[in-house]
Short mmCIF file of C-alpha atoms in Angstrom, two decimals:
data_model
loop_
_atom_site.label_atom_id
_atom_site.label_comp_id
_atom_site.label_asym_id
_atom_site.label_seq_id
_atom_site.Cartn_x
_atom_site.Cartn_y
_atom_site.Cartn_z
CA MET C 12 -0.51 -0.27 -0.12
CA LEU C 13 1.15 3.50 -0.77
CA ALA C 14 2.39 5.19 2.64
CA LYS C 15 1.18 8.86 3.54
CA ARG C 16 4.38 10.55 3.72
CA ILE C 17 5.84 13.27 6.04
CA ILE C 18 7.54 15.70 4.81
CA PRO C 19 10.17 17.97 7.12
CA CYS C 20 10.19 21.66 5.52
CA LEU C 21 13.73 23.87 6.40
CA ASP C 22 13.70 27.47 6.09
CA VAL C 23 16.76 28.72 3.65
CA THR C 24 18.30 32.14 3.94
CA ALA C 25 21.73 33.06 2.38
CA GLY C 26 22.94 29.73 3.01
CA ARG C 27 21.75 28.84 6.13
CA VAL C 28 18.68 27.17 8.31
CA VAL C 29 17.00 29.38 10.35
CA LYS C 30 14.33 28.42 12.93
CA GLY C 31 16.20 26.96 15.49
CA VAL C 32 16.52 22.88 14.66
CA ASN C 33 17.03 20.78 17.43
CA PHE C 34 18.64 17.68 16.96
CA VAL C 35 21.18 16.20 19.62
CA GLU C 36 24.41 16.66 18.61
CA LEU C 37 24.21 18.57 15.92
CA LYS C 38 27.41 20.87 15.52
CA ASP C 39 25.66 23.39 13.32
CA ALA C 40 21.88 24.04 13.64
CA GLY C 41 21.94 26.10 10.88
CA ASP C 42 23.68 23.47 8.48
CA PRO C 43 21.30 22.28 5.52
CA ILE C 44 23.12 19.63 4.51
CA GLU C 45 23.82 17.87 8.45
CA ILE C 46 19.86 18.76 8.88
CA ALA C 47 18.89 17.38 5.71
CA LYS C 48 20.95 13.90 6.87
CA ARG C 49 19.44 14.08 10.29
CA TYR C 50 16.14 14.03 8.69
CA ASN C 51 16.76 11.57 6.00
CA ASP C 52 18.09 9.20 8.83
CA ALA C 53 15.01 9.76 10.74
CA GLY C 54 12.82 8.03 8.49
CA ALA C 55 11.24 11.82 6.68
CA ASP C 56 9.55 10.16 3.36
CA GLU C 57 10.78 14.06 1.26
CA LEU C 58 12.36 17.15 2.04
CA THR C 59 11.53 20.71 1.21
CA PHE C 60 13.69 23.66 1.28
CA LEU C 61 11.54 27.07 1.50
CA ASP C 62 14.31 29.73 -0.04
CA ILE C 63 13.16 32.71 2.09
CA THR C 64 15.90 34.70 0.57
CA ALA C 65 15.05 38.24 0.39
CA SER C 66 17.99 39.69 -1.57
CA SER C 67 18.19 38.42 -4.98
CA ASP C 68 21.53 38.25 -4.85
CA ASP C 69 22.06 35.62 -2.59
CA ARG C 70 19.54 33.51 -4.18
CA ASP C 71 22.33 31.46 -5.81
CA LEU C 72 23.57 30.33 -2.43
CA ILE C 73 20.15 27.37 -2.54
CA LEU C 74 21.60 25.84 -5.65
CA HIS C 75 25.02 25.00 -4.02
CA ILE C 76 23.12 23.46 -0.80
CA ILE C 77 20.44 21.40 -2.95
CA GLU C 78 24.05 19.82 -4.92
CA ALA C 79 25.57 19.24 -1.93
CA VAL C 80 22.26 17.60 -0.13
CA ALA C 81 21.72 15.94 -3.17
CA GLU C 82 25.17 14.12 -3.27
CA GLN C 83 24.56 12.52 0.09
CA VAL C 84 20.44 12.26 0.50
CA PHE C 85 18.83 10.29 -1.50
CA ILE C 86 14.98 11.02 -1.08
CA PRO C 87 13.05 13.64 -2.94
CA LEU C 88 13.92 17.22 -2.71
CA THR C 89 11.52 20.21 -3.30
CA VAL C 90 12.90 23.60 -3.20
CA GLY C 91 10.65 26.08 -3.58
CA GLY C 92 10.80 30.64 -3.15
CA GLY C 93 11.77 33.14 -5.59
CA VAL C 94 10.91 30.57 -8.25
CA ARG C 95 10.08 32.68 -11.63
CA LYS C 96 10.81 31.57 -14.62
CA VAL C 97 10.89 28.37 -16.57
CA GLU C 98 15.25 29.05 -16.72
CA ASP C 99 14.77 29.23 -12.24
CA VAL C 100 13.23 25.72 -12.45
CA ARG C 101 15.60 24.16 -14.69
CA ARG C 102 18.57 25.53 -12.47
CA LEU C 103 16.85 23.89 -9.31
CA LEU C 104 16.51 20.61 -11.31
CA ASN C 105 19.74 20.70 -12.56
CA ALA C 106 21.26 21.49 -8.67
CA GLY C 107 19.20 18.45 -7.70
CA ALA C 108 16.12 19.33 -6.73
CA ASP C 109 13.51 16.71 -7.99
CA LYS C 110 10.49 18.97 -7.53
CA VAL C 111 10.11 22.59 -7.85
CA GLY C 112 7.44 24.75 -5.83
CA ILE C 113 6.15 27.64 -7.65
CA ASN C 114 3.71 29.75 -5.97
CA THR C 115 3.47 33.81 -6.61
CA ALA C 116 4.58 33.10 -10.11
CA ALA C 117 1.60 30.82 -10.52
CA VAL C 118 -0.50 33.55 -10.05
CA THR C 119 1.18 36.41 -12.19
CA ASN C 120 1.86 34.00 -14.60
CA PRO C 121 -0.23 30.54 -15.57
CA GLN C 122 1.63 29.66 -18.17
CA LEU C 123 4.51 28.76 -16.39
CA VAL C 124 3.13 26.29 -14.88
CA ALA C 125 2.36 25.41 -18.24
CA ASP C 126 5.96 25.79 -19.47
CA ALA C 127 7.88 24.34 -16.42
CA SER C 128 5.43 20.77 -16.43
CA GLY C 129 5.51 20.88 -20.46
CA TYR C 130 9.35 20.85 -20.18
CA PHE C 131 10.14 19.16 -17.30
CA GLY C 132 7.21 16.80 -16.52
CA SER C 133 4.28 17.38 -14.17
CA GLN C 134 6.21 14.72 -11.65
CA CYS C 135 8.37 17.89 -10.67
CA ILE C 136 6.04 20.94 -10.52
CA VAL C 137 4.37 21.57 -7.01
CA VAL C 138 2.37 24.28 -7.13
CA ALA C 139 2.02 26.05 -3.62
CA ILE C 140 -1.72 27.93 -2.60
CA ASP C 141 -1.23 30.14 0.40
CA ALA C 142 -5.38 29.65 0.98
CA LYS C 143 -7.07 32.18 3.72
CA ARG C 144 -11.11 31.87 4.44
CA VAL C 145 -12.65 35.52 3.39
CA ASP C 146 -16.43 35.96 3.11
CA GLY C 147 -17.50 31.85 3.14
CA HIS C 148 -14.79 30.69 0.72
CA TRP C 149 -11.03 30.71 0.62
CA GLU C 150 -9.21 33.10 -1.27
CA ILE C 151 -5.74 32.53 -2.68
CA PHE C 152 -2.98 34.95 -1.54
CA THR C 153 0.23 35.65 -3.10
CA HIS C 154 4.06 37.69 -1.95
CA GLY C 155 4.27 35.25 1.21
CA GLY C 156 0.37 35.81 1.76
CA ARG C 157 0.41 39.40 1.92
CA LYS C 158 -1.23 39.87 -1.38
CA PRO C 159 -5.68 38.86 -1.84
CA THR C 160 -6.19 37.86 -5.65
CA GLY C 161 -9.48 37.67 -5.00
CA ILE C 162 -9.34 33.96 -6.44
CA ASP C 163 -11.56 30.97 -5.18
CA ALA C 164 -8.83 28.08 -3.84
CA VAL C 165 -10.53 25.38 -5.07
CA GLU C 166 -11.30 26.70 -8.14
CA TRP C 167 -7.06 27.76 -8.33
CA ALA C 168 -6.35 24.23 -7.64
CA LYS C 169 -8.06 22.67 -10.48
CA LYS C 170 -7.21 24.74 -12.58
CA MET C 171 -3.01 24.50 -11.66
CA GLU C 172 -3.97 20.81 -12.22
CA LYS C 173 -5.56 21.29 -15.47
CA LEU C 174 -1.94 23.42 -16.70
CA GLY C 175 0.22 20.85 -15.46
CA ALA C 176 1.11 20.42 -11.57
CA GLY C 177 2.05 16.90 -10.35
CA GLU C 178 0.80 18.22 -6.95
CA LEU C 179 -0.23 20.79 -4.51
CA LEU C 180 1.34 22.17 -1.41
CA LEU C 181 -1.54 24.06 0.72
CA THR C 182 -0.93 26.10 3.35
CA SER C 183 -3.73 27.52 5.20
CA MET C 184 -2.53 31.17 6.05
CA ASP C 185 -5.62 30.91 9.17
CA ARG C 186 -3.48 28.32 10.40
CA ASP C 187 0.08 29.06 9.84
CA GLY C 188 2.22 29.32 13.24
CA THR C 189 -1.17 28.80 15.23
CA LYS C 190 -0.32 25.27 15.99
CA SER C 191 -4.09 24.72 16.33
CA GLY C 192 -4.28 21.97 13.18
CA PHE C 193 -4.85 22.39 9.93
CA ASP C 194 -7.98 23.82 7.98
CA LEU C 195 -9.02 20.46 7.73
CA GLU C 196 -12.28 21.61 5.45
CA LEU C 197 -10.23 23.38 3.08
CA THR C 198 -7.36 20.61 2.94
CA ARG C 199 -10.59 18.22 2.38
CA SER C 200 -12.08 20.76 -0.53
CA ILE C 201 -9.36 20.78 -2.24
CA SER C 202 -8.01 16.98 -1.94
CA ASP C 203 -11.84 15.98 -3.30
CA ALA C 204 -11.78 18.74 -6.03
CA VAL C 205 -8.62 17.48 -7.61
CA ASP C 206 -6.86 13.89 -8.45
CA ILE C 207 -3.25 15.10 -7.67
CA PRO C 208 -1.60 14.68 -4.22
CA ILE C 209 -2.40 17.28 -1.73
CA ILE C 210 0.35 18.36 0.80
CA ALA C 211 -1.34 19.83 3.75
CA SER C 212 0.62 22.65 5.36
CA GLY C 213 0.21 25.35 8.27
CA GLY C 214 -1.29 24.95 11.95
CA VAL C 215 0.57 21.03 12.86
CA GLY C 216 0.89 21.33 16.76
CA ASN C 217 0.75 17.65 17.67
CA LEU C 218 0.84 14.62 16.38
CA GLN C 219 -2.73 14.09 15.84
CA HIS C 220 -3.34 16.78 13.70
CA MET C 221 -1.07 15.10 11.32
CA VAL C 222 -3.31 11.98 11.53
CA ASP C 223 -6.56 14.35 10.79
CA GLY C 224 -5.45 16.04 7.79
CA ILE C 225 -4.92 12.69 6.20
CA LYS C 226 -8.43 10.57 7.86
CA ILE C 227 -10.73 13.78 7.76
CA GLY C 228 -8.53 16.10 5.62
CA HIS C 229 -7.92 13.70 3.04
CA ALA C 230 -4.42 15.11 2.48
CA ASP C 231 -1.70 12.68 0.36
CA ALA C 232 0.90 14.43 2.66
CA VAL C 233 1.69 16.34 5.24
CA LEU C 234 4.25 19.02 5.62
CA ALA C 235 5.56 20.48 9.20
CA ALA C 236 8.53 22.66 10.77
CA SER C 237 8.34 23.90 14.02
CA ILE C 238 7.08 20.57 15.45
CA PHE C 239 10.38 18.61 14.18
CA HIS C 240 12.59 21.39 14.37
CA PHE C 241 12.34 22.23 18.07
CA GLY C 242 12.55 18.54 18.95
CA GLU C 243 9.14 18.11 19.80
CA PHE C 244 8.69 15.19 18.23
CA THR C 245 10.58 12.89 15.81
CA VAL C 246 9.96 12.20 12.39
CA ASP C 247 9.82 8.55 13.74
CA GLU C 248 7.56 9.09 16.68
CA ALA C 249 4.89 10.66 14.18
CA LYS C 250 4.95 7.72 12.16
CA HIS C 251 4.16 5.33 14.78
CA TYR C 252 1.77 7.17 16.16
CA MET C 253 -0.04 7.39 12.85
CA GLN C 254 0.75 3.66 11.85
CA GLN C 255 -1.39 3.52 15.54
CA GLN C 256 -4.28 5.01 13.83
CA GLY C 257 -4.45 3.19 11.58
CA ILE C 258 -2.66 5.17 8.30
CA GLU C 259 -0.20 3.59 6.54
CA VAL C 260 3.49 4.74 7.18
CA ARG C 261 7.25 3.96 5.93
CA LEU C 262 8.62 2.70 9.11
CA MET D 16 35.52 10.21 -25.94
CA THR D 17 35.89 8.57 -22.14
CA GLN D 18 35.70 5.02 -21.81
CA LEU D 19 32.55 4.80 -19.07
CA ASP D 20 32.12 2.33 -16.35
CA ILE D 21 28.87 3.78 -16.31
CA ALA D 22 26.44 5.49 -18.91
CA VAL D 23 23.40 7.21 -18.15
CA ILE D 24 21.32 7.72 -20.90
CA ASP D 25 20.38 11.49 -21.70
CA TYR D 26 17.37 11.61 -24.21
CA GLY D 27 16.77 15.77 -22.39
CA MET D 28 13.83 14.52 -20.98
CA GLY D 29 14.20 15.19 -17.41
CA ASN D 30 16.41 15.99 -14.48
CA LEU D 31 19.20 13.13 -14.38
CA ARG D 32 21.52 14.60 -11.81
CA SER D 33 19.87 12.43 -9.45
CA VAL D 34 20.68 9.10 -11.37
CA ASP D 35 23.93 10.29 -11.72
CA LYS D 36 24.58 11.59 -8.09
CA ALA D 37 23.70 7.94 -6.49
CA MET D 38 25.53 6.01 -8.99
CA GLU D 39 28.85 7.64 -7.99
CA TYR D 40 27.72 7.16 -4.70
CA VAL D 41 27.24 3.84 -4.51
CA SER D 42 29.79 3.33 -7.13
CA PRO D 43 32.71 6.36 -6.18
CA ASN D 44 35.69 4.77 -8.08
CA ALA D 45 33.89 4.25 -10.99
CA ALA D 46 33.49 6.59 -14.36
CA VAL D 47 29.77 7.53 -14.20
CA LYS D 48 28.82 10.12 -16.85
CA VAL D 49 25.41 11.65 -17.94
CA THR D 50 25.50 11.26 -21.84
CA SER D 51 23.74 11.30 -25.15
CA ASP D 52 26.86 10.06 -27.31
CA PRO D 53 26.56 6.50 -29.19
CA ASP D 54 30.02 5.93 -28.92
CA GLU D 55 30.62 6.59 -25.32
CA ILE D 56 27.27 4.60 -24.38
CA LEU D 57 28.20 1.24 -26.80
CA SER D 58 31.79 1.53 -25.13
CA ALA D 59 30.78 1.83 -21.39
CA GLY D 60 30.60 -1.47 -19.32
CA ARG D 61 27.25 -0.83 -17.83
CA VAL D 62 24.21 1.01 -18.97
CA VAL D 63 20.98 3.12 -16.94
CA PHE D 64 18.46 4.30 -18.91
CA PRO D 65 16.34 6.78 -16.91
CA GLY D 66 13.24 8.94 -18.21
CA GLN D 67 10.80 11.62 -16.87
CA GLY D 68 7.78 12.96 -18.60
CA ALA D 69 5.52 11.74 -21.64
CA ALA D 70 6.26 8.57 -23.51
CA ARG D 71 5.44 10.39 -26.98
CA ASP D 72 8.49 12.75 -26.06
CA CYS D 73 10.81 10.26 -25.06
CA MET D 74 10.43 8.63 -27.97
CA ARG D 75 10.76 12.00 -30.38
CA GLU D 76 14.06 12.46 -28.34
CA ILE D 77 15.41 9.53 -28.79
CA ASP D 78 14.97 9.31 -31.93
CA ALA D 79 15.65 12.92 -32.80
CA ARG D 80 19.24 12.16 -31.18
CA GLY D 81 19.78 9.22 -32.90
CA LEU D 82 19.71 6.53 -29.98
CA ARG D 83 17.21 4.19 -30.56
CA GLU D 84 19.37 1.41 -32.27
CA VAL D 85 22.15 2.59 -29.39
CA ILE D 86 19.40 1.86 -26.67
CA LYS D 87 18.27 -1.28 -28.59
CA GLU D 88 22.27 -2.32 -29.05
CA ALA D 89 23.19 -1.65 -25.31
CA ALA D 90 20.01 -3.49 -24.25
CA ARG D 91 21.52 -6.65 -26.25
CA SER D 92 24.64 -6.27 -25.14
CA LYS D 93 25.34 -4.90 -21.21
CA PRO D 94 23.86 -5.03 -17.87
CA PHE D 95 20.82 -2.29 -18.45
CA LEU D 96 19.04 -0.61 -15.97
CA GLY D 97 16.00 1.13 -16.86
CA ILE D 98 13.88 3.41 -14.25
CA CYS D 99 10.58 4.83 -14.93
CA MET D 100 10.07 5.71 -18.27
CA GLY D 101 12.89 3.84 -19.03
CA LEU D 102 10.78 1.04 -18.22
CA GLN D 103 8.21 1.78 -19.91
CA VAL D 104 9.56 2.87 -23.35
CA LEU D 105 11.27 -0.61 -23.55
CA PHE D 106 7.56 -1.97 -23.68
CA GLU D 107 5.95 -2.16 -27.44
CA HIS D 108 3.10 0.39 -27.23
CA SER D 109 2.25 3.75 -24.78
CA GLU D 110 -1.45 4.52 -24.45
CA GLU D 111 0.16 7.85 -23.23
CA GLY D 112 -0.13 9.64 -26.63
CA ASP D 113 -0.71 6.07 -28.35
CA THR D 114 2.69 5.95 -28.80
CA PRO D 115 4.85 3.20 -30.20
CA CYS D 116 7.64 2.15 -28.26
CA LEU D 117 11.07 0.04 -28.22
CA GLY D 118 9.26 -2.92 -28.48
CA ILE D 119 11.86 -4.73 -25.95
CA PHE D 120 9.39 -6.56 -24.07
CA LYS D 121 6.14 -7.25 -25.40
CA GLY D 122 3.10 -5.83 -23.95
CA GLU D 123 1.66 -2.51 -23.49
CA VAL D 124 1.96 0.39 -21.23
CA VAL D 125 -1.55 1.54 -19.79
CA ARG D 126 -3.11 4.53 -17.08
CA PHE D 127 -4.23 3.96 -13.61
CA PRO D 128 -8.37 3.62 -14.70
CA LYS D 129 -10.02 5.99 -13.10
CA GLU D 130 -13.17 4.17 -12.18
CA ALA D 131 -10.69 1.67 -10.08
CA MET D 132 -8.81 4.10 -7.99
CA HIS D 133 -10.57 4.42 -4.64
CA ASP D 134 -8.98 2.32 -1.69
CA ASP D 135 -10.93 -0.78 0.59
CA ALA D 136 -12.67 2.49 2.02
CA GLY D 137 -14.05 3.67 -0.98
CA GLU D 138 -11.36 6.75 -0.45
CA LYS D 139 -10.32 8.21 -3.70
CA LEU D 140 -6.66 6.88 -4.34
CA LYS D 141 -4.86 9.51 -6.69
CA VAL D 142 -3.07 9.55 -10.13
CA PRO D 143 0.13 10.60 -10.22
CA HIS D 144 0.74 6.98 -7.92
CA MET D 145 3.62 9.16 -5.90
CA GLY D 146 5.09 8.13 -2.89
CA TRP D 147 6.39 5.14 -0.75
CA ASN D 148 5.06 2.04 -1.91
CA ASN D 149 5.93 -1.85 -1.17
CA VAL D 150 7.42 -3.59 -3.75
CA HIS D 151 6.92 -7.52 -3.97
CA GLN D 152 9.56 -9.34 -5.11
CA SER D 153 7.90 -11.84 -7.60
CA MET D 154 11.03 -13.74 -8.76
CA SER D 155 14.59 -13.75 -6.74
CA HIS D 156 17.10 -11.68 -8.96
CA PRO D 157 20.30 -10.05 -8.06
CA LEU D 158 19.01 -7.34 -8.47
CA TRP D 159 16.95 -8.10 -5.17
CA THR D 160 20.18 -9.14 -3.27
CA GLY D 161 20.22 -7.84 0.46
CA ILE D 162 16.63 -5.94 -0.20
CA GLU D 163 13.77 -7.22 2.09
CA ASP D 164 10.53 -8.20 0.12
CA GLY D 165 8.46 -5.43 0.65
CA SER D 166 10.74 -3.06 1.22
CA ARG D 167 9.12 0.38 0.23
CA PHE D 168 10.52 2.68 -2.35
CA TYR D 169 9.66 5.97 -3.93
CA TYR D 170 7.18 6.26 -7.24
CA VAL D 171 5.88 9.27 -9.21
CA HIS D 172 4.06 7.55 -12.40
CA SER D 173 0.66 7.45 -14.05
CA TYR D 174 0.84 4.78 -16.28
CA PHE D 175 2.69 1.40 -15.79
CA VAL D 176 3.59 -1.87 -17.76
CA GLN D 177 1.35 -5.07 -18.30
CA PRO D 178 3.96 -7.26 -20.05
CA ALA D 179 2.39 -9.51 -22.64
CA SER D 180 3.70 -12.71 -20.21
CA PRO D 181 4.52 -12.91 -16.78
CA ASP D 182 7.63 -14.83 -17.39
CA SER D 183 9.80 -11.35 -17.19
CA VAL D 184 7.74 -9.73 -14.05
CA THR D 185 10.08 -9.61 -11.56
CA GLY D 186 7.96 -7.39 -8.83
CA PHE D 187 5.10 -5.64 -8.34
CA SER D 188 2.77 -3.41 -5.95
CA HIS D 189 -0.41 -2.80 -5.29
CA TYR D 190 -2.28 0.68 -6.57
CA PRO D 191 -5.08 -0.54 -5.61
CA PHE D 192 -4.93 -3.60 -7.85
CA PRO D 193 -1.03 -5.41 -8.34
CA PHE D 194 0.86 -3.87 -11.20
CA THR D 195 4.09 -4.57 -12.33
CA CYS D 196 6.73 -2.94 -11.39
CA ALA D 197 9.94 -4.47 -12.15
CA VAL D 198 11.12 -6.77 -15.15
CA ALA D 199 14.14 -8.33 -15.65
CA SER D 200 15.31 -10.64 -18.89
CA GLY D 201 18.92 -11.74 -19.24
CA ASN D 202 20.77 -8.56 -19.08
CA ILE D 203 18.23 -6.26 -18.67
CA PHE D 204 16.40 -5.15 -15.69
CA ALA D 205 13.89 -2.38 -15.46
CA VAL D 206 11.98 -0.86 -12.66
CA GLN D 207 9.02 1.74 -12.52
CA PHE D 208 9.99 3.16 -8.85
CA HIS D 209 12.81 5.67 -8.98
CA PRO D 210 15.94 3.79 -6.76
CA GLU D 211 18.59 6.87 -6.93
CA LYS D 212 15.53 8.44 -4.63
CA SER D 213 14.44 5.98 -2.71
CA ALA D 214 16.73 6.08 0.14
CA GLN D 215 18.91 2.68 1.23
CA ALA D 216 16.78 0.02 -0.24
CA GLY D 217 17.46 2.14 -3.88
CA LEU D 218 21.32 2.31 -2.77
CA THR D 219 21.27 -1.35 -1.50
CA LEU D 220 19.28 -2.10 -5.56
CA LEU D 221 22.01 0.31 -7.34
CA GLY D 222 24.58 -1.18 -5.40
CA ASN D 223 23.73 -4.56 -6.99
CA PHE D 224 23.66 -2.97 -10.23
CA ILE D 225 26.87 -2.22 -10.33
CA THR D 226 28.42 -5.61 -9.40
CA TRP D 227 25.75 -7.40 -11.25
CA ASP D 228 27.28 -9.78 -13.67
CA PRO D 229 24.28 -11.23 -16.24
CA PHE D 230 27.00 -13.04 -18.33
CA LYS D 231 29.08 -14.48 -16.03
CA THR D 232 29.49 -17.94 -17.63
CA LYS D 233 29.90 -16.97 -20.91
CA SER D 234 32.95 -14.08 -19.70
CA ALA D 235 34.53 -16.84 -18.12
CA CYS D 236 34.74 -19.28 -21.23
CA ASP D 237 35.85 -15.60 -23.40
CA MET D 238 38.41 -14.94 -20.83
CA ALA D 239 40.42 -18.31 -20.11
CA ASP D 240 39.34 -21.27 -22.48
CA SER D 241 41.18 -23.63 -20.14
CA ASN D 242 37.94 -23.35 -18.19
CA CYS D 243 35.52 -24.11 -21.08
CA ALA D 244 37.45 -27.32 -21.87
#
């Protein structure tokens, strides 16, 4: 049986992982390569790197990180953040990313999703959707959640699937950082509206939240940052808990 | 031209860096190269045939680079590992874009049928089949050495192979029905999943490929006549 996936997310800026990572005896808490190896050893099913570098001068640093990680960690690697052009996708894939996340640029230029999936295949194009509850539906926001678009999130998800997205990374802006669990209604509405896999993100505070995201929200994978980074739970603990709740996981 | 231990065939379909890096990792002293040069491919010790994307594009790009006969020759004469599209296009025909393929294995490539995609509880199953699934070994093979039966490998695909004969099937997975995920014949082994992205199980399989000698008996005879008397 296909396993539901657990995907730790690392925020990277100027070549360093930000947000504390609380692995025992980690020599350098900001070293993306060592952190990636630790997560791999801990049983992470994939890794996502989110490049939050503000300055475009430092953007290339993520390429070096991905190159180095891809030489030592043999699980799928997704990279997102600041992807604007087909050439950006190409550079990340050439560096060793297996999938590339497109967020703001999918809204400003939906053709990018079609072009990138046409060139490189749907399997490597993840469209990231930041959604927020507005007037009884969910609206998508861009630019790190700052800019409203007026676009309905469920309709947008269907459109992205049609344009060639291979997977959707869905973040609830209402829940992100709250530790109160995923927006299950949002997750389920989108997961049921498309045939491609959904990664739920935003709001995980405990292991039951992950179970709910999969069982009630119908997510195919769950992405989490802080509960792993701060050492509250390990990936292995999360998987054992999910297994006890009847969810198929890779152990 | 470089004399390669392992040629990873590049025909412009997708990202081959992961395959390249994984081969280098399991075989640090080998000369590994991603190449579309027919001479490099045909003089290499072993050949890896990866690929991503749509079947029609794959076949078009193979032909655009003049690699059709090169791939067929490599599949006749060298330890040959097909991965993902590099499994699918070894078959006669793909439903994806109604595409005639290389025909090295008899059979069809078909899409996961929409009406069948739900689990026992009636929940919808997504296509592409993406993630880690158990691989059941239906036949023993040197490339399965050291890999526990039922180990999970990483998949991303919407189509799967249906060999005309069960003789070549060496592995299968369930989604939700059993489908063939590994075939073998002589010097060819080909898989639907991505060993280069399947953590330790995948690295073990790639390591097995590096040391696999499908021509053992024959090459022993070639090298030392006395052994064959």
